[in-house]
Structure formats: structure tokens, C-alpha cells
Tab-separated table of C-alpha atoms and ligand atoms in Angstrom:
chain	number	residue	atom	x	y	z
L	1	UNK	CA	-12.619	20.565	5.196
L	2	UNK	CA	-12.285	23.079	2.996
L	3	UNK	CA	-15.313	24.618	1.341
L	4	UNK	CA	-17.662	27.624	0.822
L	5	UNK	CA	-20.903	27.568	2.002
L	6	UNK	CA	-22.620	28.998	-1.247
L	7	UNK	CA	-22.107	26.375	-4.174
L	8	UNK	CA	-25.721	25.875	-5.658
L	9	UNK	CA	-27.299	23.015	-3.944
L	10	UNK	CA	-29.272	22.007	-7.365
L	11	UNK	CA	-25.859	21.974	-9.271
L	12	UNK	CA	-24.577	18.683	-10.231
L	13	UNK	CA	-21.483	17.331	-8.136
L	14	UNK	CA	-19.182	15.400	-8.940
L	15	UNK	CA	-15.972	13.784	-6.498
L	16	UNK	CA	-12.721	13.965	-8.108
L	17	UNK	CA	-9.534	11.900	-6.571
L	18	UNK	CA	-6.294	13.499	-6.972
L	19	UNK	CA	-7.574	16.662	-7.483
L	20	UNK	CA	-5.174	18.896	-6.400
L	21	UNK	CA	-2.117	18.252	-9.653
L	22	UNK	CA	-2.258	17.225	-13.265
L	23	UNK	CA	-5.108	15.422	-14.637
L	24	UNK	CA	-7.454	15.864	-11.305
L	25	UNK	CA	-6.875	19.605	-11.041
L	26	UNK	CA	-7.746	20.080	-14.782
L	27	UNK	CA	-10.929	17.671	-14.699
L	28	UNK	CA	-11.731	19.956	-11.714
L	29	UNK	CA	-11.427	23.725	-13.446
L	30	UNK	CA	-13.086	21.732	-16.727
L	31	UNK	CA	-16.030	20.760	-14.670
L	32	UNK	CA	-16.621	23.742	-12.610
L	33	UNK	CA	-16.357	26.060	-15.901
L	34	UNK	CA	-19.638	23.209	-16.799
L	35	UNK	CA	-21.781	24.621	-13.877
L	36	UNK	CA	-20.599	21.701	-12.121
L	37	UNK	CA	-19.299	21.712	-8.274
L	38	UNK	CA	-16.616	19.803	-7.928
L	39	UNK	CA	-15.201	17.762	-4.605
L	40	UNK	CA	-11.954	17.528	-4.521
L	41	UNK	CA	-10.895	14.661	-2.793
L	42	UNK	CA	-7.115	15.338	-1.542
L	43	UNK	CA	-4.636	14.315	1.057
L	44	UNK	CA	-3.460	17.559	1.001
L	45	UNK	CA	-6.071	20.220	1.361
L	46	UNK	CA	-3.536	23.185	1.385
L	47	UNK	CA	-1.743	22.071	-1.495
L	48	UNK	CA	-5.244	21.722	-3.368
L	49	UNK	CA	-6.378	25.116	-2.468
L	50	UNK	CA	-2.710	26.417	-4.055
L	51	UNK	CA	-3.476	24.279	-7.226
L	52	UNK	CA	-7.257	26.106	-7.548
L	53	UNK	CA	-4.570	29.489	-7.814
L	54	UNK	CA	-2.698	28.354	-10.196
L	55	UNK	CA	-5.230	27.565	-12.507
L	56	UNK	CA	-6.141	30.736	-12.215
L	57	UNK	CA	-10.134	29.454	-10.437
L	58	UNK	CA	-8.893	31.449	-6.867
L	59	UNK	CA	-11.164	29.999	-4.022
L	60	UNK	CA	-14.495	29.148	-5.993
L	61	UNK	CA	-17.242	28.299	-4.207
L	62	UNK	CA	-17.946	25.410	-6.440
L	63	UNK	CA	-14.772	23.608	-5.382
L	64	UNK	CA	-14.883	21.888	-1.777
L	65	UNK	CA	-11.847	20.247	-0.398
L	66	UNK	CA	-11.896	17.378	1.595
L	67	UNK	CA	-9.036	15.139	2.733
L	68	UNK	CA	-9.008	11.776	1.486
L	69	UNK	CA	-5.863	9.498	1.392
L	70	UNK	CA	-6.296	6.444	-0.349
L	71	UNK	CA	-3.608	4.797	1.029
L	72	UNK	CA	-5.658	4.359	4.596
L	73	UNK	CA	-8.546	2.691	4.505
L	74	UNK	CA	-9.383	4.012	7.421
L	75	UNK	CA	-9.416	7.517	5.785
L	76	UNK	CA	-11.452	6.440	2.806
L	77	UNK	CA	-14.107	5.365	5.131
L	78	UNK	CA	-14.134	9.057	7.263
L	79	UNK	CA	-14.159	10.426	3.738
L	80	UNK	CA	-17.407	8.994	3.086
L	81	UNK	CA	-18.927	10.348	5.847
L	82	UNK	CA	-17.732	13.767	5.546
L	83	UNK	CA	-18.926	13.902	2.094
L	84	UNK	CA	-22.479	12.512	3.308
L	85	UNK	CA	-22.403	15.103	6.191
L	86	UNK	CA	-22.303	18.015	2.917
L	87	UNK	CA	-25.741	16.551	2.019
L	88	UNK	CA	-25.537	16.875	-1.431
L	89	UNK	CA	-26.387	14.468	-3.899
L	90	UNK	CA	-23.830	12.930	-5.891
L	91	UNK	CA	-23.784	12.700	-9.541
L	92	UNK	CA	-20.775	11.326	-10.676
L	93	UNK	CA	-16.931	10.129	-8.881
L	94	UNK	CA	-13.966	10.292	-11.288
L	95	UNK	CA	-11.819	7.638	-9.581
L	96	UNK	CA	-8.220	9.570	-10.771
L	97	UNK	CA	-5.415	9.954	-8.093
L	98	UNK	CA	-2.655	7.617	-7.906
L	99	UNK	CA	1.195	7.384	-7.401
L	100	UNK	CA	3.781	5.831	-9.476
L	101	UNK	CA	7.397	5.223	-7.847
L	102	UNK	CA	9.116	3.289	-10.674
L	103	UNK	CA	12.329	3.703	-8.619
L	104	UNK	CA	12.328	2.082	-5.391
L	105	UNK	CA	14.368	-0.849	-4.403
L	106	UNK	CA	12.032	-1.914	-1.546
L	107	UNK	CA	8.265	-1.960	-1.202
L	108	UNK	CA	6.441	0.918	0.754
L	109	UNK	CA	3.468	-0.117	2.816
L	110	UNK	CA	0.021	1.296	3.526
L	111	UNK	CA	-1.336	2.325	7.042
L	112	UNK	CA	-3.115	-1.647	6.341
L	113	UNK	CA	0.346	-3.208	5.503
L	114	UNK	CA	-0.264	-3.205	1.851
L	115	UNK	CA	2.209	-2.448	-1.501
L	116	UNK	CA	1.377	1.222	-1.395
L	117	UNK	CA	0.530	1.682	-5.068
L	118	UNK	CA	-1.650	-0.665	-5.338
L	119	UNK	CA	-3.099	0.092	-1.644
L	120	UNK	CA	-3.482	3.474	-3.176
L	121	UNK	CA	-4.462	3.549	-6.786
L	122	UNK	CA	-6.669	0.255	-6.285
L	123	UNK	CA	-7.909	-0.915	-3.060
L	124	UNK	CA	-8.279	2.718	-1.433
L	125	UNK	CA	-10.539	3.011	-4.588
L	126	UNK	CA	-11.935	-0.296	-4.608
L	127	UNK	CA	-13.415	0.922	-1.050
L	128	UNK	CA	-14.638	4.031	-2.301
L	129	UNK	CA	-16.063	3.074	-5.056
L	130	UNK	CA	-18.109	0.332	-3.121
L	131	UNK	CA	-19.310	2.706	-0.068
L	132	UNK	CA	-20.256	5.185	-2.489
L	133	UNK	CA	-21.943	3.384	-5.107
L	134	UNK	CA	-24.868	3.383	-2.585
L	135	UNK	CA	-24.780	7.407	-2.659
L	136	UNK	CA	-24.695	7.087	-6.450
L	137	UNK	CA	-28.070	4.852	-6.205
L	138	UNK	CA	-29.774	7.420	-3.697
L	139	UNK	CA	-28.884	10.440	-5.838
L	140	UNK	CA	-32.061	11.652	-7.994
L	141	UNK	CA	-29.882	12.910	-11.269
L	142	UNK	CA	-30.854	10.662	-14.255
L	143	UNK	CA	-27.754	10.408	-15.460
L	144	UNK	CA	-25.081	9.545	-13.156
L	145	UNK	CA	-21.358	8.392	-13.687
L	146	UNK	CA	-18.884	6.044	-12.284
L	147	UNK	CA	-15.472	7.195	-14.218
L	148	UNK	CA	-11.834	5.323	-13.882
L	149	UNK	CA	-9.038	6.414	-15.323
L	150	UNK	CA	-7.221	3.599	-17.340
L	151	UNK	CA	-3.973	3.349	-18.976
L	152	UNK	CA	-2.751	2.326	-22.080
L	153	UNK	CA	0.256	0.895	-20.280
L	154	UNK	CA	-1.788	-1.639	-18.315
L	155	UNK	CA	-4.122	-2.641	-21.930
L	156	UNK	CA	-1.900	-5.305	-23.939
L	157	UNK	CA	-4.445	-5.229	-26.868
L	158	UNK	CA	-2.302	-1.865	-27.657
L	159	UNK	CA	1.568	-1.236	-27.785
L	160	UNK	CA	2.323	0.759	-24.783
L	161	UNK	CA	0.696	-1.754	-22.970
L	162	UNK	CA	3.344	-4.535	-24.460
L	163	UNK	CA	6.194	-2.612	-23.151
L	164	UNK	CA	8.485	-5.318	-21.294
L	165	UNK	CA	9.811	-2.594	-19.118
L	166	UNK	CA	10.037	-3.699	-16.437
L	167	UNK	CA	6.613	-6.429	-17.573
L	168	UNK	CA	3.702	-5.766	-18.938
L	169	UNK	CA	-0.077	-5.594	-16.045
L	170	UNK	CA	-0.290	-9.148	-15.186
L	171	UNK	CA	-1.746	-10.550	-12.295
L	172	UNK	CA	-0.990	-14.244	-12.452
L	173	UNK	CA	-3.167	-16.281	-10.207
L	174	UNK	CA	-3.807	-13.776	-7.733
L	175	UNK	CA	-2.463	-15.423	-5.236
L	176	UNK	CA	-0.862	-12.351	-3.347
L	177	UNK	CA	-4.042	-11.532	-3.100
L	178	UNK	CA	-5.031	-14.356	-1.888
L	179	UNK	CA	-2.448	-14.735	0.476
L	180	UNK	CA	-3.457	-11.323	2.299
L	181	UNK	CA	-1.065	-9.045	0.407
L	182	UNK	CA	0.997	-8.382	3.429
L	183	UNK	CA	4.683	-8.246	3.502
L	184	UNK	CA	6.968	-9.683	2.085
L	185	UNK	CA	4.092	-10.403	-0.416
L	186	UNK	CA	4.275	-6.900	-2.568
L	187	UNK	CA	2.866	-8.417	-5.886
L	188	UNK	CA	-0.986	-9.443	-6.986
L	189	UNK	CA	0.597	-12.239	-8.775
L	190	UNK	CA	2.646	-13.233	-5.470
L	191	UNK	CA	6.139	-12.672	-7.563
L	192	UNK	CA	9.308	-10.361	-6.807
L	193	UNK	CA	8.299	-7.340	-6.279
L	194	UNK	CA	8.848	-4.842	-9.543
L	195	UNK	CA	7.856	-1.519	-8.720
L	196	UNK	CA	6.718	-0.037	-12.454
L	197	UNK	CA	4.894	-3.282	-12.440
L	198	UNK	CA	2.757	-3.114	-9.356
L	199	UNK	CA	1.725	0.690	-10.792
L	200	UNK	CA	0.645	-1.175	-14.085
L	201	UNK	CA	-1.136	-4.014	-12.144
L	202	UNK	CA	-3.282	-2.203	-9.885
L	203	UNK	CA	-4.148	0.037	-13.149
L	204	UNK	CA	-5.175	-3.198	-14.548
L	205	UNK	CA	-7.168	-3.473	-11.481
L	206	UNK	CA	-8.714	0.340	-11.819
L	207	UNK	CA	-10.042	-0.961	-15.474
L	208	UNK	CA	-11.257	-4.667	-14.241
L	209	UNK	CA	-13.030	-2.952	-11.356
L	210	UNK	CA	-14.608	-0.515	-14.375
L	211	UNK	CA	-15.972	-3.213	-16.257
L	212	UNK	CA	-16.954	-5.123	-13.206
L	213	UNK	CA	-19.202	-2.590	-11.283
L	214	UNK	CA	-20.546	-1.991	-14.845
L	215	UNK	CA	-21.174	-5.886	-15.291
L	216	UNK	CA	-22.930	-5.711	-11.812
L	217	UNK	CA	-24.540	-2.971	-11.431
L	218	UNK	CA	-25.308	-0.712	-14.793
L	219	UNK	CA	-28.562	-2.420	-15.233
L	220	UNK	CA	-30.374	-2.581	-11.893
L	221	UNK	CA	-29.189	1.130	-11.580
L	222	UNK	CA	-28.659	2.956	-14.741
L	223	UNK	CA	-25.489	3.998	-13.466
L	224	UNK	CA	-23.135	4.581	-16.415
L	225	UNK	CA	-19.610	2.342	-15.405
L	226	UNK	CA	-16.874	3.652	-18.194
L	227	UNK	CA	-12.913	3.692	-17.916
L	228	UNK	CA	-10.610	6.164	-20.426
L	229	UNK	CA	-7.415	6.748	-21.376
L	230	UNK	CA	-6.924	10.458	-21.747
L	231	UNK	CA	-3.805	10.773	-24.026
L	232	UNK	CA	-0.297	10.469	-22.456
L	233	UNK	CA	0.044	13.530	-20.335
L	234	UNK	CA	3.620	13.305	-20.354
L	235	UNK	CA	4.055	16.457	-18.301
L	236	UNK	CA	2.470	15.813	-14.788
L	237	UNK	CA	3.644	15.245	-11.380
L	238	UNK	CA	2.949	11.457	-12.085
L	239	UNK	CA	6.183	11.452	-13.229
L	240	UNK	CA	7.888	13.064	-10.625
L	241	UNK	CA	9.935	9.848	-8.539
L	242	UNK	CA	11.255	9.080	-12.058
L	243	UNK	CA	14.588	9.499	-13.201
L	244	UNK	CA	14.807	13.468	-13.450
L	245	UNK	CA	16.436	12.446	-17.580
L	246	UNK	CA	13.478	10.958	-17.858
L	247	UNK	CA	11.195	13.550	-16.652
L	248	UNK	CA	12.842	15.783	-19.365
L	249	UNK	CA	13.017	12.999	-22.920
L	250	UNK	CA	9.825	11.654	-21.515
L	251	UNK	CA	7.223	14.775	-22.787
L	252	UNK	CA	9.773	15.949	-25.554
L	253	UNK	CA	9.787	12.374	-26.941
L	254	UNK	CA	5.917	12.370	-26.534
L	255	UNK	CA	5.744	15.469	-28.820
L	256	UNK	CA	7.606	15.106	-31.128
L	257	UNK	CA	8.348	11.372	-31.683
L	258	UNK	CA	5.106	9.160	-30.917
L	259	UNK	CA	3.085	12.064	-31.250
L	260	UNK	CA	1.057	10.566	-28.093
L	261	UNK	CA	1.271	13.930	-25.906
L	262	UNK	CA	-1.673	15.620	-24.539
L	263	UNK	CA	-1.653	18.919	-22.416
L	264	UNK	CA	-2.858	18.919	-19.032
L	265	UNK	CA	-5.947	21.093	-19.777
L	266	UNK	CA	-6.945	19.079	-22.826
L	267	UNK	CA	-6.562	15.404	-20.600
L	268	UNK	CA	-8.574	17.320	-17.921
L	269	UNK	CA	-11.484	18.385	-20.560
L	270	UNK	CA	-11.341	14.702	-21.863
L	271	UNK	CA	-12.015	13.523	-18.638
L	272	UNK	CA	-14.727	15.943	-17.793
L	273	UNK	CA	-16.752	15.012	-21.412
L	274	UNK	CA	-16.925	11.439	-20.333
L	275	UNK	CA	-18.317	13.133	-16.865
L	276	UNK	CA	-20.540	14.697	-18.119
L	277	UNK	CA	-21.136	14.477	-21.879
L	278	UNK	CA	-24.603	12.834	-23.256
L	279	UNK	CA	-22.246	11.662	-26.346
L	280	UNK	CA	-20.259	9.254	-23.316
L	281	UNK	CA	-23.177	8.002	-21.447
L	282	UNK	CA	-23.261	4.465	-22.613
L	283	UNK	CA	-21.502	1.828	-19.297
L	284	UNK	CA	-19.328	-0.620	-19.931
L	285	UNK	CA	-16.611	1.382	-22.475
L	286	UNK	CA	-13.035	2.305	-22.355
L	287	UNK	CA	-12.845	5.749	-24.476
L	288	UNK	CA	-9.417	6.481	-25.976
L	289	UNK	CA	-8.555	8.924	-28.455
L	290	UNK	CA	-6.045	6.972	-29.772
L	291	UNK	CA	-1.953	6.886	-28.663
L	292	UNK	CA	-1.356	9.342	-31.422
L	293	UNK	CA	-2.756	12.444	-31.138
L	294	UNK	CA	-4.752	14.054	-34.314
L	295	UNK	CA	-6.358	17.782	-34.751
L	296	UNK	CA	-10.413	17.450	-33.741
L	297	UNK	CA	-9.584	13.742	-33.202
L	298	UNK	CA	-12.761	11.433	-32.154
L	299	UNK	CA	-13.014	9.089	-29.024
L	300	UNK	CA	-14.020	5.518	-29.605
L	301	UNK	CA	-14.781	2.981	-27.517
L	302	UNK	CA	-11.281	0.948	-27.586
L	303	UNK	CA	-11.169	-2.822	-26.754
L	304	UNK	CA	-9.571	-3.954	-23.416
L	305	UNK	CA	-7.015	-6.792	-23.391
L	306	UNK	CA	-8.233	-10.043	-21.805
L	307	UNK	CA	-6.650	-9.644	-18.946
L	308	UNK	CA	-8.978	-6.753	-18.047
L	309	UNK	CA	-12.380	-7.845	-19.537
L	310	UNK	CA	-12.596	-11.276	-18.610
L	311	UNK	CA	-15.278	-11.883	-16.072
L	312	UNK	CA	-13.600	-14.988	-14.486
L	313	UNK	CA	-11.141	-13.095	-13.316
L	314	UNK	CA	-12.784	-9.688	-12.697
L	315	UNK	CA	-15.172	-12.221	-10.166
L	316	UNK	CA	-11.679	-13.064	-8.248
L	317	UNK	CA	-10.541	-9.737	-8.017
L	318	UNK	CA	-13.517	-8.432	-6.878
L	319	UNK	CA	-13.968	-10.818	-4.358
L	320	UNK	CA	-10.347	-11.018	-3.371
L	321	UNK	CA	-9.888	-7.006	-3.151
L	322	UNK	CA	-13.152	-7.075	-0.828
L	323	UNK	CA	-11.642	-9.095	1.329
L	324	UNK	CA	-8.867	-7.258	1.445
L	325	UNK	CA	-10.349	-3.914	2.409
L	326	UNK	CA	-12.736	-5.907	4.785
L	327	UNK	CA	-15.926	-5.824	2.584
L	328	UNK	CA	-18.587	-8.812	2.054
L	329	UNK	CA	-18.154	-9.932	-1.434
J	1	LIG	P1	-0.513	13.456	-10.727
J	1	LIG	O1	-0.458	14.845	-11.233
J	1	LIG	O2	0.630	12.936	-9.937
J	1	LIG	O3	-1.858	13.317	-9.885
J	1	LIG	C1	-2.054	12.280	-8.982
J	1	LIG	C2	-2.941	12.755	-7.876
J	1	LIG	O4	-3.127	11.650	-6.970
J	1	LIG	C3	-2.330	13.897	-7.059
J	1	LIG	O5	-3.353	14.819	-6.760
J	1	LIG	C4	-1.879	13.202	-5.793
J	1	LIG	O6	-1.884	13.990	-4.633
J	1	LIG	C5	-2.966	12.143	-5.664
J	1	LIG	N1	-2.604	11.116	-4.705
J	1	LIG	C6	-1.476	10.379	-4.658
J	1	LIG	N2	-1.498	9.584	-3.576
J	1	LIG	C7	-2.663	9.822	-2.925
J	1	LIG	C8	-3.238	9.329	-1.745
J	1	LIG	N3	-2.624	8.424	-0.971
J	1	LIG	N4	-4.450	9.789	-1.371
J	1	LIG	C9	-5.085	10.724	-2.119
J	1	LIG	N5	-4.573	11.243	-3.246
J	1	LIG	C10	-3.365	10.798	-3.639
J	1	LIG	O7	-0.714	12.411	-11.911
J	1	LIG	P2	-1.669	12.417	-13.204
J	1	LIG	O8	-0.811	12.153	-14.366
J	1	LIG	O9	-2.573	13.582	-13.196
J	1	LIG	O10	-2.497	11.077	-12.960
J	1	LIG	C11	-3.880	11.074	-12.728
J	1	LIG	C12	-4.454	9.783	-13.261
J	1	LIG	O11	-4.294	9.731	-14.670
J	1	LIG	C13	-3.807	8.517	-12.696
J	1	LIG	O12	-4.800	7.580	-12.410
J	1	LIG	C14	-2.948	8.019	-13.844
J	1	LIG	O13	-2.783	6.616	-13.804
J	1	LIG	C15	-3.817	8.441	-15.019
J	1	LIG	N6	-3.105	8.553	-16.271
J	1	LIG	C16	-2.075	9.432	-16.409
J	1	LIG	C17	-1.401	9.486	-17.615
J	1	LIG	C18	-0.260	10.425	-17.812
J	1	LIG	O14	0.354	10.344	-18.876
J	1	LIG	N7	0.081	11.293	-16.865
J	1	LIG	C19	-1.809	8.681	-18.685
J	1	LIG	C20	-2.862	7.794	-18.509
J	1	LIG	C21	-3.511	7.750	-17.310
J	1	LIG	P3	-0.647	14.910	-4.204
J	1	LIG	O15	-0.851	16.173	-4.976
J	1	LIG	O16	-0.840	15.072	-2.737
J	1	LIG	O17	0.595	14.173	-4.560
């Protein structure tokens, strides 16, 4: 762990995945410029305290770094009890980090045996999310926030999330799931393995696991449940095992074709309003500002395809997903 001893104790706090590049980083300097402090959850501590340089915070005492890789379940869980040895309340997690390897031939595993981006960008959160939604309960702030970040590629009520390339989200019947997810079973939906797929599924998992804690849980708790989609931040590391063409046409094309870019800072201050703004308290939404970006634009609550919002089979996913990170439904 990484942290000073000296962050106000009565400031609010907030965990933040994937801190340490891109859209974590930002939501981190946007938060702590609030009053906030700011966990940065991180498999690389080092790399996190570099990215605090860079945007120019130094070593602020309102920014603790502790290791956390979602791809071990065994991690998450030490995680958790690191961050409840702090004793600090907790006011909000921003469930954010995540890898995307469009690229690979083969599968990659987790430390479990698990497709690694879904291990990683879904179950590892999935786990999280669960152990620490009992931290979330305990905490005395009144207003407290559970925040995913969602995808317009994974929502096929809008057009990036049509995109046959390589196939739209889609989990099928679930039965890779329900087969144990181990190899050779790579998919949710139990088909060939696809790799920009299985980043889109287990984002379409991220958003039914939004709507589901909400479904469960926002009113015996007051806990506000809400997904976004912060603009397409065309520039960040997420990009990084794509095609290096790609990683050039890709934010160029954003800016000046679809008009869908959004800078780093401005994703990061998007993310940190639905932390932490009263205008984004209500649970159960999926903000967007829209896939084309306007001057002083306006979030809005945008409608999720039916894929992610239908409770039949948010029930199997949560069930399924506990079962697969060794949770009681
Ligand atoms: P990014 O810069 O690559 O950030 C991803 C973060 O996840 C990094 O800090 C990375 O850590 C961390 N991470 C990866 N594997 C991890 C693991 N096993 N354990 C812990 N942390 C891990 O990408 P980004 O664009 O900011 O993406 C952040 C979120 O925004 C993602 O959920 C993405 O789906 C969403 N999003 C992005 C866009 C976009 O256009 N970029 C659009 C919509 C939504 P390392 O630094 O160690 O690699």
C-alpha cells in the first residue's frame, strides 16, 4: 500500500478501479480537486503513483494506492480487507478498469481459469461489488454511489452497439456460464471464442450487474446503482493491444468524422459528476451524453437494449456469475 497518513478522515472516499491510466486516473484528479479522497485501486501501484505525476497531482495525500487485480479473485478478496483495515467509510466505488485485447488468436486465462476479460472487467468486479456493497450499507454518508462504466458498444438500442465487428454483446443462453467457464469454454454464450466479443459481453455484464444491484438493493438501502457512457475516449491505453493503424485513424476518425471524441480529462469529470453530483443521484440510469459530442451538451438518462435491462436474464447472470466467483446467490 501506498498512501499518506494525513487525508481528512471526514472527507468523502470514493474507490476507483483502473486508476492509474485514462479514464480512472482522470476520475481520480477530478475527484480529489472535489475535496474527495480517492482509492485507487491498481495492479500496479508504481505505475499509479507515476500517473498521479503526470497529471500534474505529485503524491497527494488524498490519493491512496492499493493493489487490486481483478483478474484474481483471490486478490479482490485481500483488497477488501486492506481497504477495511484503512477504516474509512466508503462513499462511493466507480467500478472502471478493464482490458480489451481485440487481437489474440487464443484465449488468456485468469489465476481461476477464466477468459481473462471477462474474469477481469466482470467477475473480478462482480466480487467486488458484492463484498463491498456491505461497506457501502455500513457507511453513514447519505448519499452514496455504486458507479459502472458502460459502453455504447455493448447497448444495441444505439449504433455503435450494432457494429457486427466482430458481433455485437450477446450472451446467448449462458450456458458457458453455466458450464463453469473453464477452458476450452472462453464465451458466456458457450460459442467460439471472439476476442472483441468477449470485451463487449462482459461490458454487457458491467451494465446488467448495474441495473441488477439497483433492482435489488436501491430501495432497502438508498444506495444510488447508475451505469454511464462517458463519450468515446478514443485516446487511452484501452486501445493499446489494437492494431497500432488503428490506434492512430481510431481518435482522428473520432474527431473529426463521428464527432464522438471526448478528452481524457473531460470523460474523467463526467465520471466524477455522476460520483458525486446531486443532479445524478437518482439509481437505476445509464447517463450518456450522446455519441456525438455538442458544446455544454446535457446528460440524459439513455435507454439500455434488452439484452441489458431484462430482469430474467439479469436473475441468471447474477446467479450464474456468483457461482462462478464462489458466492451464495
Ligand atoms: P485504460 O486507460 O486502459 O484503463 C484501464 C485500467 O484498467 C488501467 O488502469 C489498467 O491498469 C486497469 N486494469 C486492467 N487490468 C486490470 C486488472 N487485472 N486489475 C486491475 N486493474 C486492471 O482504459 P480506459 O479507456 O480508461 O477504460 C476505462 C473504462 O472506461 C473501461 O471500463 C472501459 O470499458 C470504459 N470505456 C472506455 C471508453 C473509451 O473510449 N476509452 C468508452 C466507453 C467506456 P494498468 O494501468 O495496470 O494497465
Amino acid at each position: 500500500m501506498t498512501s499518506s497518513p494525513s487525508s481528512s478522515p471526514s472527507a468523502p472516499l470514493a474507490i476507483v478501479t483502473g486508476a492509474s491510466s485514462g479514464v480512472g486516473l482522470w476520475t481520480t484528479k477530478a475527484l480529489i480537486d472535489q475535496g474527495w479522497t480517492v482509492v485507487m485501486a491498481c495492479r500496479d501501484e508504481a505505475k499509479a503513483q507515476r500517473a498521479l505525476q503526470e497529471v500534474g497531482l505529485g503524491h497527494p495525500p488524498e490519493a491512496i494506492v492499493l493493489s487490486l487485480d481483478l483478474s484474481d479473485l483471490e486478490s479482490v478478496k485481500a483488497f477488501v480487507e486492506r481497504f477495511r483495515g484503512l477504516n474509512r467509510p466508503l462513499t462511493a466505488l466507480v467500478i472502471n478498469a478493464a482490458v480489451y485485447k481485440p487481437l489474440l488468436k487464443e484465449p488468456e486465462w485468469s489465476a481461476q481459469g477464466y477468459e481473462l476479460s471477462m474474469a477481469t472487467n466482470h467477475l473480478g468486479h462482480f466480487l467486488l461489488a458484492r463484498l463491498l456493497l456491505d461497506d457501502l450499507k455500513a457507511s453513514p454518508a447519505g448519499d452514496k454511489r455504486l458507479i459502472t462504466l458502460g459502453t455504447v458498444t455493448a447497448n444495441s438500442k444505439e449504433l455503435g452497439g450494432k457494429i457486427p465487428i466482430p458481433a455485437p454483446a450477446d450472451l446467448g443462453d449462458l450456458s458457458g456460464f453455466a458450464q463453469g467457464f473453464k477452458a476450452p469454454i472462453a464465451m458466456a454464450s458457450g460459442k467460439k471464442f471472439k476476442p472483441g466479443k468477449a470485451y463487449k459481453d462482459s461490458k454487457l455484464c458491467n451494465m446488467i450487474t448495474s441495473l441488477e444491484l439497483h433492482r435489488r438493493f436501491h430501495g432497502s438501502t438508498g444506495i444510488s446503482f447508475s451505469s454511464l457512457y462517458p463519450g468515446c475516449v478514443a485516446d487511452t491505453p484501452l486501445f493499446r493491444n489494437s492494431l497500432p493503424a488503428f490506434q492512430k485513424i481510431f481518435p482522428w476518425f473520432q474527431k473529426n468524422i463521428t464527432g464522438g471524441y471526448v478528452s481524457q480529462a473531460l470523460a474523467g469529470e463526467r465520471v466524477a459528476q455522476v460520483v458525486a453530483d446531486p443532479a445524478f443521484r437518482s439509481s437505476g440510469a445509464h447517463w450518456s451524453w450522446g455519441n456525438r459530442q455538442k458544446k455544454d451538451g446535457k446528460q440524459f438518462d439513455q435507454e439500455l437494449s434488452d439484452k441489458a435491462s431484462d430482469p430474467a436474464t439479469a436473475l441468471r447472470v447474477w446467479d450464474l456469475s456468483s457461482a462462478l466467483v464462489g458466492l451464495a446467490p
